[in-house]
Amino acid sequence: MNNRIYIGLLLLIPLIAGCAVSNQNVPTPAAVYYPTLPQGVTTIAAAEKELALLLREVYAITYDATPQFPHYKVLKDFVEHSKPDLGMATKLYYFEGDRIMMILVNGISVSGTKLSLPIFSIFFEEMVGFPIKLNETQIELPNRVTITFPRNETGKAQKAADLLFFIQQNIAIHNQEKLAEFEKKAIEYRALRVKPPIPEEQRRYIVQANALNERKDYAGAIDMYIKAVEVDPVSYPAAYFNLALLSAQTHRFKLAIAYMKQYLLLEPEAQDARSGQDKIYEWELMIKK
């Protein structure tokens, strides 16, 4: 990646070779903390609520900007073209080895079933099987992403790690329950002789998703398609097919499989159903790599 990074309104702070980051809030290596299940938390919704409050305290996010990670394309575009509308980040550090750190103003947010990081989201489903751990106040997440709390907030960092661990341990059951609900809706949809029309709000999101996809803004297209199916989960089955392909494009193969399965539940006799199932087999192999 080009070391000359132009950030528009953001403040760029380059590192001097051989020197560490000067800000005192960045932790030094310490003993690893492995999270435990938090007391008093019994549902994912409750865990998400507590987590949302804690993540406002997140001080920095570090990304690996090498091509094998799903955030690479978005991060590369951000660095090359600058996106000053990114309100949360105020400084950008460029590390050797393509490690990039963003310093935040208002932390990060929890949105539905994902952590909404600047330029990139991590879906909770991606955490299944991932060993969440904490180095002092730095939580390691999938896709070589870390979030860092201020050095004096070890307690909050550990609590956040515990809540993420709770979500990780329960997300499979949560997803099974959601899938069971979706299967019922899919049966009802398949039984309809006249399929429901696409609501205007949903159409707007679909058009915007297609436009973003044409611009190769795959992360943006995914967000728009998700908004589209939130309006009505069954009126536009192709959204799930497109979500599957876009998720695979960004190396999120677990999500790609889940979306393709939803599409096949709605349209088992579609002309592309066979190719959709074959894609699932292909993505299952990619997960194992």
XYZ file of C-alpha atoms in Angstrom:
289
model
C 0.000 0.000 0.000
C 1.249 3.492 -0.810
C 2.845 5.058 2.254
C 1.663 8.495 1.159
C -1.766 8.675 2.706
C -4.003 11.701 2.313
C -6.834 11.839 4.813
C -8.614 15.092 4.005
C -9.933 16.463 7.275
C -8.402 13.637 9.293
C -5.082 14.142 10.993
C -2.305 11.872 9.768
C 0.413 11.010 12.284
C 3.241 8.998 10.697
C 5.447 6.758 12.800
C 9.187 7.232 12.897
C 10.985 3.994 12.021
C 11.911 2.055 15.132
C 9.716 4.157 17.439
C 6.537 3.139 19.216
C 3.275 5.073 19.126
C 3.686 8.046 21.410
C 0.137 8.212 22.758
C 0.036 6.936 26.326
C -3.367 5.302 25.884
C -2.018 2.572 23.597
C -1.281 -0.491 25.758
C 2.014 -2.320 25.948
C 2.073 -6.135 25.677
C 0.692 -7.782 28.806
C -0.704 -11.058 30.070
C -3.559 -12.417 27.998
C -7.060 -12.370 29.521
C -9.482 -14.999 28.258
C -13.099 -13.925 28.801
C -15.676 -15.756 30.883
C -19.471 -15.705 30.797
C -20.720 -12.539 32.559
C -22.998 -12.878 35.564
C -26.593 -11.701 35.258
C -26.654 -11.729 31.441
C -29.090 -14.283 30.042
C -29.972 -13.102 26.527
C -28.108 -11.821 23.497
C -30.319 -8.733 23.502
C -29.213 -7.913 27.061
C -25.567 -8.534 26.148
C -25.844 -6.267 23.102
C -27.398 -3.504 25.226
C -24.569 -3.575 27.778
C -21.955 -3.934 25.067
C -23.282 -0.888 23.203
C -22.659 1.281 26.270
C -19.151 -0.062 26.830
C -18.052 0.268 23.216
C -18.580 4.019 23.383
C -15.356 4.004 25.410
C -13.281 2.319 22.689
C -10.236 4.451 22.022
C -8.785 2.941 18.850
C -9.293 0.312 16.163
C -6.457 -1.433 14.356
C -6.943 -3.104 10.977
C -4.755 -5.429 8.969
C -4.772 -3.885 5.505
C -3.502 -6.892 3.562
C -5.675 -8.315 0.751
C -6.780 -11.561 2.414
C -9.101 -9.737 4.825
C -12.657 -8.614 3.947
C -12.105 -5.015 4.995
C -9.154 -4.604 2.599
C -11.090 -3.117 -0.338
C -12.954 -0.561 1.778
C -9.842 0.360 3.736
C -7.803 0.697 0.535
C -10.419 2.986 -1.009
C -10.537 5.059 2.163
C -6.772 5.493 2.266
C -6.414 6.241 -1.449
C -9.373 8.562 -1.921
C -9.997 9.901 1.608
C -13.479 9.955 3.070
C -13.778 13.003 5.350
C -17.411 12.116 6.094
C -16.093 9.385 8.386
C -17.079 11.233 11.529
C -15.734 8.928 14.221
C -12.034 8.826 13.314
C -9.831 11.825 13.979
C -6.327 10.440 13.448
C -4.799 7.711 11.361
C -1.570 5.874 12.110
C 0.221 3.981 9.380
C 2.138 0.949 10.586
C 4.734 -1.161 8.891
C 3.270 -4.439 7.760
C 0.060 -2.756 6.602
C -1.364 -2.324 10.093
C -3.524 0.793 10.329
C -4.863 2.289 13.552
C -7.753 4.743 13.786
C -8.174 6.874 16.892
C -11.851 7.427 17.698
C -13.901 10.226 19.231
C -17.138 8.485 20.193
C -16.192 4.822 20.191
C -18.055 2.305 18.049
C -21.652 1.120 17.939
C -23.590 -2.134 18.031
C -26.074 -2.319 15.179
C -28.368 -5.323 15.061
C -26.166 -8.418 14.810
C -22.875 -6.659 14.139
C -20.256 -4.264 15.449
C -20.360 -1.176 13.247
C -16.721 -0.161 13.011
C -15.530 2.780 10.910
C -15.450 1.602 7.255
C -16.156 -2.012 8.251
C -18.532 -4.173 10.285
C -17.957 -7.456 12.083
C -20.998 -9.717 12.212
C -21.411 -11.728 15.412
C -21.718 -14.889 13.330
C -18.106 -14.380 12.241
C -17.030 -14.791 15.868
C -18.225 -18.410 16.061
C -15.158 -20.549 16.722
C -12.857 -17.525 17.023
C -10.736 -17.377 20.226
C -11.630 -13.967 21.662
C -8.890 -12.692 23.961
C -7.724 -9.500 25.612
C -4.209 -8.082 25.871
C -4.430 -5.513 28.673
C -7.138 -3.300 27.128
C -6.949 -4.550 23.529
C -9.557 -7.080 22.344
C -8.654 -9.248 19.371
C -11.520 -9.874 16.930
C -11.909 -11.859 13.687
C -10.379 -10.653 10.414
C -7.288 -9.317 12.211
C -9.158 -6.428 13.790
C -8.479 -5.213 17.330
C -10.340 -2.679 19.449
C -8.552 -0.842 22.235
C -9.904 0.784 25.376
C -7.933 3.508 27.207
C -5.207 2.105 29.446
C -7.061 3.001 32.648
C -10.213 1.137 31.542
C -9.092 -2.462 32.042
C -12.325 -3.322 33.849
C -14.483 -2.067 30.994
C -12.315 -3.867 28.443
C -12.680 -7.150 30.333
C -16.440 -6.661 30.666
C -16.726 -5.984 26.924
C -14.692 -9.118 26.179
C -16.970 -11.140 28.476
C -20.078 -9.831 26.700
C -18.602 -10.624 23.290
C -17.795 -14.101 24.588
C -21.413 -14.524 25.768
C -22.707 -13.491 22.344
C -20.263 -15.839 20.661
C -21.362 -18.788 22.789
C -25.063 -18.149 22.196
C -25.198 -16.837 18.632
C -25.598 -20.308 17.105
C -28.778 -20.953 19.113
C -29.972 -17.429 18.367
C -29.414 -17.964 14.642
C -31.226 -21.303 14.737
C -34.249 -19.618 16.298
C -34.176 -16.873 13.660
C -33.840 -19.468 10.902
C -36.850 -21.376 12.268
C -38.902 -18.175 12.100
C -37.662 -17.522 8.577
C -38.515 -21.066 7.479
C -42.136 -20.502 8.535
C -42.271 -17.295 6.503
C -40.649 -19.071 3.554
C -43.312 -21.810 3.620
C -46.036 -19.160 3.630
C -44.306 -17.319 0.778
C -43.977 -20.430 -1.393
C -47.663 -21.198 -0.874
C -48.774 -17.828 -2.259
C -50.145 -17.976 -5.791
C -49.588 -14.231 -6.130
C -46.326 -13.033 -4.632
C -46.333 -9.798 -2.597
C -45.256 -6.563 -4.315
C -41.984 -4.918 -3.398
C -42.621 -2.003 -0.989
C -41.366 1.360 -2.220
C -38.967 1.745 0.715
C -37.487 -1.651 -0.054
C -37.167 -0.782 -3.747
C -35.167 2.317 -2.813
C -32.677 0.218 -0.835
C -32.433 -2.333 -3.657
C -31.686 0.351 -6.250
C -29.068 1.885 -3.964
C -27.528 -1.530 -3.281
C -27.257 -2.229 -7.003
C -25.654 1.172 -7.580
C -23.076 0.559 -4.848
C -22.358 -2.888 -6.234
C -21.681 -1.400 -9.675
C -19.175 0.935 -8.022
C -17.606 -2.131 -6.378
C -18.507 -0.784 -2.943
C -19.390 -4.256 -1.726
C -19.608 -3.371 1.965
C -22.017 -0.538 1.189
C -24.102 -2.805 -1.046
C -24.327 -5.402 1.725
C -25.599 -2.786 4.177
C -28.276 -1.650 1.717
C -29.467 -5.173 0.965
C -29.698 -5.862 4.694
C -31.878 -2.776 5.064
C -33.992 -4.028 2.159
C -34.756 -7.398 3.761
C -35.426 -5.709 7.092
C -38.321 -3.863 5.422
C -39.819 -7.169 4.213
C -37.936 -10.469 4.588
C -39.652 -12.350 1.736
C -40.878 -9.963 -0.959
C -37.533 -9.835 -2.816
C -35.772 -13.241 -2.563
C -32.983 -12.147 -4.920
C -31.666 -9.918 -2.128
C -30.455 -13.034 -0.294
C -28.790 -14.391 -3.436
C -27.003 -11.079 -3.905
C -26.091 -10.889 -0.215
C -24.552 -14.338 -0.506
C -22.418 -13.393 -3.504
C -21.360 -10.082 -1.959
C -20.466 -11.748 1.341
C -18.309 -14.265 -0.509
C -16.728 -11.415 -2.470
C -15.620 -9.933 0.862
C -14.370 -13.314 2.179
C -17.286 -13.758 4.605
C -18.085 -17.322 3.655
C -20.142 -18.274 6.719
C -22.486 -15.386 6.031
C -22.531 -16.220 2.323
C -23.718 -19.744 3.088
C -26.409 -18.508 5.481
C -27.790 -16.030 2.939
C -27.774 -18.568 0.099
C -29.678 -21.043 2.268
C -32.308 -18.368 2.901
C -32.591 -17.748 -0.828
C -33.067 -21.458 -1.516
C -35.767 -21.659 1.146
C -37.705 -18.963 -0.691
C -36.926 -20.076 -4.259
C -36.097 -23.817 -4.262
C -37.219 -24.183 -7.887
C -35.448 -21.122 -9.268
C -33.295 -21.543 -12.370
C -30.202 -20.602 -10.367
C -31.048 -22.849 -7.392
C -28.602 -25.541 -8.561
C -25.760 -23.054 -8.961
C -26.668 -21.567 -5.577
C -26.315 -24.938 -3.848
C -23.032 -25.548 -5.650
C -21.793 -22.198 -4.341
C -22.555 -23.381 -0.807
C -20.350 -26.446 -1.357
C -17.582 -24.196 -2.671
C -17.809 -21.810 0.283
C -17.780 -24.680 2.777
C -14.366 -25.567 1.394
C -13.181 -21.960 1.750
C -14.154 -21.932 5.441
C -11.919 -24.927 6.090
C -8.858 -23.212 4.605
